[in-house]
Short mmCIF file of C-alpha atoms in Angstrom, two decimals:
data_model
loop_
_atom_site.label_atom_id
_atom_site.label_comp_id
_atom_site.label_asym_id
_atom_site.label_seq_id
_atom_site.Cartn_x
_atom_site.Cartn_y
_atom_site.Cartn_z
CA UNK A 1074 0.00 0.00 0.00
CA UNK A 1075 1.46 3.08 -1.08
CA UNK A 1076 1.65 6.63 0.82
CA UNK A 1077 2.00 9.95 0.50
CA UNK A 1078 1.31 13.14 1.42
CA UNK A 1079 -1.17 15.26 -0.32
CA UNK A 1080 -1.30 19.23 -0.72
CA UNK A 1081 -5.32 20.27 0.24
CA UNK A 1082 -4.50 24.16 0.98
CA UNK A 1083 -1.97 26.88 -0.03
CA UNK A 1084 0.20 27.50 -2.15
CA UNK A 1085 1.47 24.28 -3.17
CA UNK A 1086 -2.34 23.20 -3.67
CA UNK A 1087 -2.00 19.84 -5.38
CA UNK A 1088 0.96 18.72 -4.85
CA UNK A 1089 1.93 15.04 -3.24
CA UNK A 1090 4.93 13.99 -1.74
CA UNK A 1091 5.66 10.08 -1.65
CA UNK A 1092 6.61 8.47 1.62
CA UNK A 1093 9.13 6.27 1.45
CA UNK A 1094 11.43 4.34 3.93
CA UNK A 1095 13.95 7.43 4.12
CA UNK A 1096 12.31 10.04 6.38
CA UNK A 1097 10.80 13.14 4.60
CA UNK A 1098 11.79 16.66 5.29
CA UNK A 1099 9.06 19.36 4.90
CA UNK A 1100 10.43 23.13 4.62
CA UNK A 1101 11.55 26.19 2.64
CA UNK A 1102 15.01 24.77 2.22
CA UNK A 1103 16.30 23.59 -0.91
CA UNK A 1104 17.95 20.95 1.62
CA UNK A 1105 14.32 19.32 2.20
CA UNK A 1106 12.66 16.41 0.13
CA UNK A 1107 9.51 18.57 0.90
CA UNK A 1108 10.27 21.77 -0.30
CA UNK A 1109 7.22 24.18 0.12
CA UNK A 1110 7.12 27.75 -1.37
CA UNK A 1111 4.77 28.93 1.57
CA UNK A 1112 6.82 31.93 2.81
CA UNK A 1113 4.89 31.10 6.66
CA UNK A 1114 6.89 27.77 6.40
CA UNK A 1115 10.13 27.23 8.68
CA UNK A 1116 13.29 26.38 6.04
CA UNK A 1117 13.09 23.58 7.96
CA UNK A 1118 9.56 22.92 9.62
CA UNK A 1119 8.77 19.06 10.16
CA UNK A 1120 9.50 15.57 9.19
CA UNK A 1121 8.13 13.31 8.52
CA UNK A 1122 8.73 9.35 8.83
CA UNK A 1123 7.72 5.36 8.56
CA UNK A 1124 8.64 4.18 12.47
CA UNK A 1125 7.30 0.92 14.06
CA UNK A 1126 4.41 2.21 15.07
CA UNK A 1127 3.14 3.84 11.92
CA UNK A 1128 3.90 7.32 9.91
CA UNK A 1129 5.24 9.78 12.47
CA UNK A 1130 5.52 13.44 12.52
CA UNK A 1131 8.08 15.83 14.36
CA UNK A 1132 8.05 19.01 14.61
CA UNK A 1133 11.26 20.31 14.14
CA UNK A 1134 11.39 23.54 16.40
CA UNK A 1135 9.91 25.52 13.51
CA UNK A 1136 8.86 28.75 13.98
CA UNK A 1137 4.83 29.04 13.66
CA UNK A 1138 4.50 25.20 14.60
CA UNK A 1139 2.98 22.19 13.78
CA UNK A 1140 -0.90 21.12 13.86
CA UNK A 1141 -2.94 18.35 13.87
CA UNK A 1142 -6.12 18.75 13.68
CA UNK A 1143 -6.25 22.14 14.80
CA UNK A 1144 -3.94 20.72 17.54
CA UNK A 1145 -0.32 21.98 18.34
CA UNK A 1146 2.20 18.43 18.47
CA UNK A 1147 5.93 17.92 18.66
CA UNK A 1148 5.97 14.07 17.76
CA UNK A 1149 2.26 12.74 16.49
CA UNK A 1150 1.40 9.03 15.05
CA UNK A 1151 -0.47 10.17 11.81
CA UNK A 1152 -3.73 8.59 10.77
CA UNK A 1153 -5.19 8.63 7.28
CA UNK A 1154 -7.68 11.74 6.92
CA UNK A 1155 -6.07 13.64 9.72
CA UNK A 1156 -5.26 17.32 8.40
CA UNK A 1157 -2.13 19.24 9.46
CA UNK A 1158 -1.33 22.55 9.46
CA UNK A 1159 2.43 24.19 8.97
CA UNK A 1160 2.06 28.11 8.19
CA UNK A 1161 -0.52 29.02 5.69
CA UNK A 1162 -0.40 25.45 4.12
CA UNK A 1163 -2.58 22.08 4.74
CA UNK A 1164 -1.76 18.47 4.35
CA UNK A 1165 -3.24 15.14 4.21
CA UNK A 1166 -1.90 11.57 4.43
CA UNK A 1167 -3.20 9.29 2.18
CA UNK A 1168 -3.16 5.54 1.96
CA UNK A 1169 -4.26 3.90 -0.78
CA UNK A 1170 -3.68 0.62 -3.31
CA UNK A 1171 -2.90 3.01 -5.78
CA UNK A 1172 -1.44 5.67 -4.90
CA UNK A 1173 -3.17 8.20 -6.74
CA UNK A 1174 -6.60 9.89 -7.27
CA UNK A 1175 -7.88 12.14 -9.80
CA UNK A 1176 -7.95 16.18 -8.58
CA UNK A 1177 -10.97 18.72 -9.41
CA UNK A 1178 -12.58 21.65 -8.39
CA UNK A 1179 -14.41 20.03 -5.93
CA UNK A 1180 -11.03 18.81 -4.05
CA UNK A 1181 -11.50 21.25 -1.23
CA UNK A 1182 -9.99 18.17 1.12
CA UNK A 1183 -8.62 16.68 -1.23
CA UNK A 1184 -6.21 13.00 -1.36
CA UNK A 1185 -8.42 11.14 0.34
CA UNK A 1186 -7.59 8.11 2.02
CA UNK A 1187 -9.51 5.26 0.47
CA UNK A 1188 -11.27 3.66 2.68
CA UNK A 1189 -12.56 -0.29 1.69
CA UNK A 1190 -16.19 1.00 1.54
CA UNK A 1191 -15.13 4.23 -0.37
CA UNK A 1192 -12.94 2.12 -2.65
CA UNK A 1193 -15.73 -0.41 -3.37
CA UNK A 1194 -18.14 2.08 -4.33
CA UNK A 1195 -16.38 2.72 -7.56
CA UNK A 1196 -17.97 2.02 -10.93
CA UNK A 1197 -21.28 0.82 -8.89
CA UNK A 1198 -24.50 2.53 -9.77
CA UNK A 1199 -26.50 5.02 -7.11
CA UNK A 1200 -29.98 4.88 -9.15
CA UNK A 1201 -28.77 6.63 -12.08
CA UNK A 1202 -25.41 8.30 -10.61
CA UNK A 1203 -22.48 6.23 -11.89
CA UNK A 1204 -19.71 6.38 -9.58
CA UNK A 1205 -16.12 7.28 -10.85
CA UNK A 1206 -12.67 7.91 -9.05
CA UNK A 1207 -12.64 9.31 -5.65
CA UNK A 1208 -12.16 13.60 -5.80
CA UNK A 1209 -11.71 14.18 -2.37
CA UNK A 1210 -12.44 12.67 1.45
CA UNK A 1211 -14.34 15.14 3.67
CA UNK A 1212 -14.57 14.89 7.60
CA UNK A 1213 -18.61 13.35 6.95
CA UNK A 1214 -17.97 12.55 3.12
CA UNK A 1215 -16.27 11.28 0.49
CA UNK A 1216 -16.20 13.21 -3.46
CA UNK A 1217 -16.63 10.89 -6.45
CA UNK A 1218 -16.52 11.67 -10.17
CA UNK A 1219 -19.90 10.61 -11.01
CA UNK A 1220 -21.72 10.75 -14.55
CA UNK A 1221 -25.60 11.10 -14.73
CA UNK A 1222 -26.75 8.15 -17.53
CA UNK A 1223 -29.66 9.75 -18.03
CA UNK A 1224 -29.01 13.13 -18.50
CA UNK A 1225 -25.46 12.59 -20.24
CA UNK A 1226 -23.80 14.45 -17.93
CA UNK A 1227 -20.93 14.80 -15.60
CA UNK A 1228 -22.06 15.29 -11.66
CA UNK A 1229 -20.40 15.27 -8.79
CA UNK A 1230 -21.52 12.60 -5.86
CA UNK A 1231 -21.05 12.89 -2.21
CA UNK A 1232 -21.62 9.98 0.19
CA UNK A 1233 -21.45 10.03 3.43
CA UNK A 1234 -19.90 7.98 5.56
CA UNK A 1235 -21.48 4.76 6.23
CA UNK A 1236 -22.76 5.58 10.00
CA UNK A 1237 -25.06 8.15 8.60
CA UNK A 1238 -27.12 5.03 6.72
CA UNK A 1239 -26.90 3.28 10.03
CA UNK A 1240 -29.93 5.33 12.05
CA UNK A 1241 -33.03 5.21 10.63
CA UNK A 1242 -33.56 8.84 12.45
CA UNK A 1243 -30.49 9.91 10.51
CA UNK A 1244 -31.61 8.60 7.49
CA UNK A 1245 -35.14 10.45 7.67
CA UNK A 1246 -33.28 13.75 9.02
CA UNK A 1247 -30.84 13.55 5.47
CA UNK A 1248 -33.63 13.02 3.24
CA UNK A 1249 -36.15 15.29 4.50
CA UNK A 1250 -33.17 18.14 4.23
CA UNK A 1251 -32.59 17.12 0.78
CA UNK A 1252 -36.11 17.24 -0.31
CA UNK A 1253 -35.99 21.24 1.19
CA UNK A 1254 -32.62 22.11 -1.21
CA UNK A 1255 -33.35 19.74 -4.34
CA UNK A 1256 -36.20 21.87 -5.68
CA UNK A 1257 -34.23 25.04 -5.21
CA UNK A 1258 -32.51 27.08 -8.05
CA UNK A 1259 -30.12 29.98 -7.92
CA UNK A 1260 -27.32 31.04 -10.08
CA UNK A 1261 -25.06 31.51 -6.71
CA UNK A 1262 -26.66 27.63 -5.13
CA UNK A 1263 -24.74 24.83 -6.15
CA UNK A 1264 -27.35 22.83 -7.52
CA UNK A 1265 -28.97 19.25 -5.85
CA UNK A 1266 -29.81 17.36 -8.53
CA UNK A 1267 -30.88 14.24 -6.50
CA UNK A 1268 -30.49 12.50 -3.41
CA UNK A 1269 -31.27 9.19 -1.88
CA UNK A 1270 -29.91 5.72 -0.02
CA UNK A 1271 -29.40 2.86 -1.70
CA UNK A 1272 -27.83 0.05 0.18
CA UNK A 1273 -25.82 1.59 3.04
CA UNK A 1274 -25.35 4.71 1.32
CA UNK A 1275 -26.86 7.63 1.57
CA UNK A 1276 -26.23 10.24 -1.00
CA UNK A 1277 -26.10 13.62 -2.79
CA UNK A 1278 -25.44 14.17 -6.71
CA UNK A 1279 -24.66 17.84 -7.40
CA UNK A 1280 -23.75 20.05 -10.22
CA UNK A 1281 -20.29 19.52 -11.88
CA UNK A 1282 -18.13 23.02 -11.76
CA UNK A 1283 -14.94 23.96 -13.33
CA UNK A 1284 -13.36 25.99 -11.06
CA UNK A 1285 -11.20 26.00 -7.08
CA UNK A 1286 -12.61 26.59 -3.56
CA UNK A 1287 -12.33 29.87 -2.67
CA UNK A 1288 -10.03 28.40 0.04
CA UNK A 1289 -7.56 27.06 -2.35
CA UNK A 1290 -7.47 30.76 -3.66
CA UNK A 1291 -6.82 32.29 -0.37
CA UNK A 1292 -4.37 29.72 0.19
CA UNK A 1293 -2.21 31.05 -2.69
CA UNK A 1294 -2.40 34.59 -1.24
CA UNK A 1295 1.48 34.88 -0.33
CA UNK A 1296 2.77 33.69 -3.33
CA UNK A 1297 0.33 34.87 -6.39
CA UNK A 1298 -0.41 38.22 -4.21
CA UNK A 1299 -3.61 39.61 -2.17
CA UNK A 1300 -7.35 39.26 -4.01
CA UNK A 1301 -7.84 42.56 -5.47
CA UNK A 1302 -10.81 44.01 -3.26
CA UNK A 1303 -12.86 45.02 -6.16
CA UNK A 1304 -13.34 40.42 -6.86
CA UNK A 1305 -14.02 40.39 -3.09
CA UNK A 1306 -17.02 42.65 -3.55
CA UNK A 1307 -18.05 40.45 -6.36
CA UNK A 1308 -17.65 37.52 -4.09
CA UNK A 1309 -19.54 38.96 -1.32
CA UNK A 1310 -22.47 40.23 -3.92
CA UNK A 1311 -23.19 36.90 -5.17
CA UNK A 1312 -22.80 34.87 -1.81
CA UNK A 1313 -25.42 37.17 -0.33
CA UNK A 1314 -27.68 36.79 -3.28
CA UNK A 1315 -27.51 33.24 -2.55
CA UNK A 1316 -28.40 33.33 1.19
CA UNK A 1317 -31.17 35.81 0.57
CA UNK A 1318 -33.01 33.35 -1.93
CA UNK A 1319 -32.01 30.63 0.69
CA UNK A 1320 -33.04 32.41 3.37
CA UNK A 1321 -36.16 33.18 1.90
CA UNK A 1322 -37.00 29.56 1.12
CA UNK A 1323 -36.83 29.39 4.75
CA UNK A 1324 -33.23 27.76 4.43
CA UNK A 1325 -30.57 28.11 6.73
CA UNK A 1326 -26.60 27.08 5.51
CA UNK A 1327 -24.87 27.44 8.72
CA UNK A 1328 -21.76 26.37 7.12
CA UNK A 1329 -20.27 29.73 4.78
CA UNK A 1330 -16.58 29.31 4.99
CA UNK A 1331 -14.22 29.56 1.70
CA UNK A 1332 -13.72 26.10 1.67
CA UNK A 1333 -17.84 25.88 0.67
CA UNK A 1334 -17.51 28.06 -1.50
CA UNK A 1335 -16.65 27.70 -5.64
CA UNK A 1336 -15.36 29.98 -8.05
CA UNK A 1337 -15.80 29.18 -11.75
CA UNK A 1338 -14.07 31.52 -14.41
CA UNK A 1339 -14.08 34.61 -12.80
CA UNK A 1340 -15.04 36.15 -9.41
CA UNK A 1341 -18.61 36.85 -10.42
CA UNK A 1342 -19.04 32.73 -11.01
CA UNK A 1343 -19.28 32.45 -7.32
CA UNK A 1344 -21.82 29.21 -6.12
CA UNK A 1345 -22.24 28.50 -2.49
CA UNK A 1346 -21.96 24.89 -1.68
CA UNK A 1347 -23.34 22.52 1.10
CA UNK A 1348 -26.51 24.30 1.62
CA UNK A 1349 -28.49 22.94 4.29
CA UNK A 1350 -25.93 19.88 4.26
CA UNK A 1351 -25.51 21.36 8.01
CA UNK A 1352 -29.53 19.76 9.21
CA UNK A 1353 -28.82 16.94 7.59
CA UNK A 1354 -26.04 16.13 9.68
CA UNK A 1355 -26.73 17.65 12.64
CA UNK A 1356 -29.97 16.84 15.17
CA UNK A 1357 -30.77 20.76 15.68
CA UNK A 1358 -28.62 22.69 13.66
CA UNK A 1359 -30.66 25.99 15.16
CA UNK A 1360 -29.17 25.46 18.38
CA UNK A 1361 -26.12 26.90 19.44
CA UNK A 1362 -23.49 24.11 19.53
CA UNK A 1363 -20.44 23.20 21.80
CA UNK A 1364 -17.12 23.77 20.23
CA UNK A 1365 -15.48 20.89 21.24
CA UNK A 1366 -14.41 18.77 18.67
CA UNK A 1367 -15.34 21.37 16.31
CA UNK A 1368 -12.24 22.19 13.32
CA UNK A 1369 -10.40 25.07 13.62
CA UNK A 1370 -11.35 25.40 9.89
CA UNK A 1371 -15.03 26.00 10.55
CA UNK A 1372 -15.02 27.06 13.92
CA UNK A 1373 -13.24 29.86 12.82
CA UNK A 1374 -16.21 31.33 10.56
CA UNK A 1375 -18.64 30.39 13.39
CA UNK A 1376 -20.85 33.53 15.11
CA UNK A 1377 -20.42 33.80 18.61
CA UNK A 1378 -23.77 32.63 19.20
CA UNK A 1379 -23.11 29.30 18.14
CA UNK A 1380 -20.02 28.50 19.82
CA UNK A 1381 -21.80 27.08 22.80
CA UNK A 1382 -25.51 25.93 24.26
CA UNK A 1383 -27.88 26.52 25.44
CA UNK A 1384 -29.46 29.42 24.25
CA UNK A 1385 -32.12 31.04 22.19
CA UNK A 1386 -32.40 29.40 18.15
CA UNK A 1387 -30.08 31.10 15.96
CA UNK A 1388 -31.60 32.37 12.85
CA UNK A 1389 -30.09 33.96 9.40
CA UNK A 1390 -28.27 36.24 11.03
CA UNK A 1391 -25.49 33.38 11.58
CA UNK A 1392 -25.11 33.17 7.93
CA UNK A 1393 -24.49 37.14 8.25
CA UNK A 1394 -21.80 36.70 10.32
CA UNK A 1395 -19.94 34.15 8.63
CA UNK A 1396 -20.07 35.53 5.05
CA UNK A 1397 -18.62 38.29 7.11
CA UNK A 1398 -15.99 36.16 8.04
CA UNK A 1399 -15.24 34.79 4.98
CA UNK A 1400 -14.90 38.28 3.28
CA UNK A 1401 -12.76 39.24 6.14
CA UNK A 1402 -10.29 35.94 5.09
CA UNK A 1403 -10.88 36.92 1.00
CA UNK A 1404 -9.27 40.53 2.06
CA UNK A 1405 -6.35 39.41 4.56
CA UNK A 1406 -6.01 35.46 3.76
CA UNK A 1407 -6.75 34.63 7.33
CA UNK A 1408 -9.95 33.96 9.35
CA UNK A 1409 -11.00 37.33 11.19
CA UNK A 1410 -9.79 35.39 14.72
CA UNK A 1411 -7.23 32.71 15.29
CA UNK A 1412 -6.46 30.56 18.24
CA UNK A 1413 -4.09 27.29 18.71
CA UNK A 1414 -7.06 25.36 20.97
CA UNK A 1415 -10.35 25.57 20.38
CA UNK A 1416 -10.99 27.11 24.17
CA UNK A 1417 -8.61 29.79 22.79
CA UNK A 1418 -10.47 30.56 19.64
CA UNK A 1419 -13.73 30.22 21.36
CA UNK A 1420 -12.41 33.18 23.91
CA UNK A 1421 -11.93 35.42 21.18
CA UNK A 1422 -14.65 35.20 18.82
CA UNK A 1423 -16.92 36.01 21.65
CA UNK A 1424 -14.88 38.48 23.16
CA UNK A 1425 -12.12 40.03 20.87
CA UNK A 1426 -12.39 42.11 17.70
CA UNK A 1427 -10.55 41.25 14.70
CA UNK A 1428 -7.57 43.41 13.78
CA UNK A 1429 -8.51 45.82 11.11
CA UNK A 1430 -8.87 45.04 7.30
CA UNK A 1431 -7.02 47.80 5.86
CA UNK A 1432 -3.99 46.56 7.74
CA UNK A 1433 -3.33 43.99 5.80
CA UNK A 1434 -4.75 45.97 2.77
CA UNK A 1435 -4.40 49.45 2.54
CA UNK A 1436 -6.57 50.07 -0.87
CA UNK A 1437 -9.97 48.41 0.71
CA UNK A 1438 -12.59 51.33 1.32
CA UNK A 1439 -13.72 52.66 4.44
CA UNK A 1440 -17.02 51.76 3.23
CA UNK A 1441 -16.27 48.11 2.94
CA UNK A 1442 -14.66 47.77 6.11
CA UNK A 1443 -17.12 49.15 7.76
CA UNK A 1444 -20.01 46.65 5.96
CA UNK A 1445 -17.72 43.55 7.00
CA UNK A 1446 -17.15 44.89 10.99
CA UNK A 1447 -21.10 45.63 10.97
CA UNK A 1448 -21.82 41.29 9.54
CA UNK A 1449 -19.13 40.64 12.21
CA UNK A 1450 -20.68 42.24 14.96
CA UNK A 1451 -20.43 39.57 18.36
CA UNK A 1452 -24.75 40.05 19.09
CA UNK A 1453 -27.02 39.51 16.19
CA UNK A 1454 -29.05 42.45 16.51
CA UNK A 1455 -26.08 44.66 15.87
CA UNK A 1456 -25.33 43.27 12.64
CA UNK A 1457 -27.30 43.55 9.73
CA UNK A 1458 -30.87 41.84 10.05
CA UNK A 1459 -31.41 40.29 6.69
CA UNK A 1460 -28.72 39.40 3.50
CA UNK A 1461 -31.29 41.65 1.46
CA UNK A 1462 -29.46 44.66 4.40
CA UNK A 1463 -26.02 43.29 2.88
CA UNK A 1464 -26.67 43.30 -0.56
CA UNK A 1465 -27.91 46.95 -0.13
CA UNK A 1466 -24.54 48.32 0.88
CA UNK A 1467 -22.91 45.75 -1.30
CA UNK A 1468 -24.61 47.21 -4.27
CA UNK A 1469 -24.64 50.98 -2.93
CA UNK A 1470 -20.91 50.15 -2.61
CA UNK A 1471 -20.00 49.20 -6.27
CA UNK A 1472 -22.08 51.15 -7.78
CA UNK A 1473 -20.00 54.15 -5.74
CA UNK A 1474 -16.58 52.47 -7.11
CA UNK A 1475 -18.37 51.23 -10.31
CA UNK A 1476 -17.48 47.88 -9.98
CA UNK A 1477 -19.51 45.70 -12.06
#
């Protein structure tokens, strides 16, 4: 079985790195087998090596550290699917027969690690959903290549993990959520084209896009330069034309962070993925939630309200917040609060403000700033009440700067 380590975010996006018997060096230096052109990467950072009791990781005294998981190690036994974090960049280890699986634009976690049932699914049929190579392994999911033989068409399939077909309760809770999204269409949604279990499976087939999670592009920040703030306007225009049409199907995401988040051609093909993926999962998604066990990737786009229970229902003003958030990261290429523990993140986005945009870029407007601090306010009736609010400025905005 072969092994390697695969690229998900940054500036290396894509790229894998085979491990071998020889241990693997992961840096800026020239000197390492893993040379990385992330500038927030130690010239030296971490290796990485095949020990007797499985794939190890060691920090190597770098600079910004080393995470697992959102965790800070020195020495850590790596499992497949586990995501770590040196400077701006994010890695995955992957085991598989093969060695190799096909990337896309849906590889926003991408090189999965093909699991038997995963593995097994390819080439079956899911009613009329053929399912091709693996695209990417999620923390829930797993991304196939799938073609619709009806239709003619390529699609994209997520299934979930097996343990979601296991509970008839979870079962009924995925479908019913599906049956909300599926009849919805919106130039910004992603589109559902159809869901269902068959066997142990439960699954979504969803539009095929050309394009990279707008994580991937804020992962590339340091090295291709900042997004221009004119795109993040566009950006923020068509994610909150998606959650007002949401929003006003009664239809809460509860997920916006980059990594859900497409771009096709250009910054004004901008789809929002996942919607309502969030009630499927989760008993009562409404409810604030405890952070525990929470990533650091989506814990960092989370409203304050949500960080822990119990408490009154959330409502679309969550969604406010973190498109907020995620403008904030399209601006400065980092989440608007950071934090090495989850209790340390937690503390902050209640409590803390985030530094201020035109730090990091010094040509935003006023005006823009001041729309992002306003979705990012820490009590919901202090930010903007509806996305219809948002896309008020955001159009009053570009219009000002004539930014079409």
């Amino acid at each position: 079985m072969s092994k390697r380590l695969m690229v998900l975010a940054g500036p290396d996006e894509g790229r894998n790195f085979p491990i071998g018997n020889d241990a693997l060096l992961l840096g800026r230096s020239r000197a390492t087998e893993g040379r990385l052109t992330d500038p927030h990467v130690s010239q030296v950072h971490c290796q990485i090596s095949a020990e007797s009791d499985g794939i190890v990781l060691t920090d190597f005294d770098s600079e910004g550290g080393t995470f697992v998981n959102g965790k800070k190690v020195s020495r850590h036994v790596l499992q497949p699917g586990e995501i770590i974090r040196i400077g701006a960049t994010r890695l995955q280890l992957d085991e598989s027969p093969d060695g190799a699986a096909p990337a896309g634009q849906h590889a926003q976690q991408a090189a999965p690690a093909k699991s038997h049932w995963a593995r097994d699914l390819v080439g079956q049929e899911l009613t009329h959903y053929k399912v091709g190579p693996v695209l990417a392994k999620g923390k829930t999911s797993y991304l196939f290549h799938g073609h619709d033989t009806k239709k003619k068409q390529p699609v994209v399939l997520k299934v979930l993990n097996p343990e979601y077909g296991d509970s008839d309760v979870k079962v009924h809770r995925f479908v019913d959520a599906m049956k909300t999204v599926m009849p919805l269409k919106h130039p910004n949604l992603l589109r559902i084209y159809g869901a269902g279990k068959t066997g142990p499976n439960c699954w979504l087939a969803e539009e095929y896009m050309r394009g990279e999670s707008l994580g991937a592009i804020i992962g590339r920040v340091e090295t291709k330069g900042p997004v221009d703030w004119h795109d993040a306007l566009k950006v923020g225009v068509a994610l909150a034309r998606a959650l007002e049409y949401a929003h006003g199907k009664k239809v809460l995401h509860l997920a916006v962070t980059p990594q859900n988040v497409l771009v096709g051609n250009n910054f004004k093909d901008v789809k929002l993925t996942d919607l309502a993926l969030a009630n499927a999962l989760e008993g009562d998604p409404t409810r604030p939630i405890s952070a525990a066990g929470v990533p650091s990737e989506d814990l960092a786009y989370m409203p304050p309200e949500r960080t822990d229970g119990p408490g009154k229902p959330v409502d679309a003003r969550a969604d406010i917040y973190s498109l907020g958030a995620t403008l904030y990261a399209v601006l400065t290429a980092k989440a608007p609060l950071e934090g090495n523990t989850v209790d340390e993140l937690v503390s902050k986005i209640r409590m803390d403000s985030p530094p201020r945009l035109r730090t990091h870029q010094l040509g935003v407007p006023e005006g823009f700033e001041l729309i992002i601090h306003k979705m990012l306010a820490k009590r919901p009736e202090d930010r903007y009440q509806s996305a219809k609010d948002v896309i008020k400025e955001l159009d009053r905005l570009a219009a000002s700067y004539n930014v079409g």
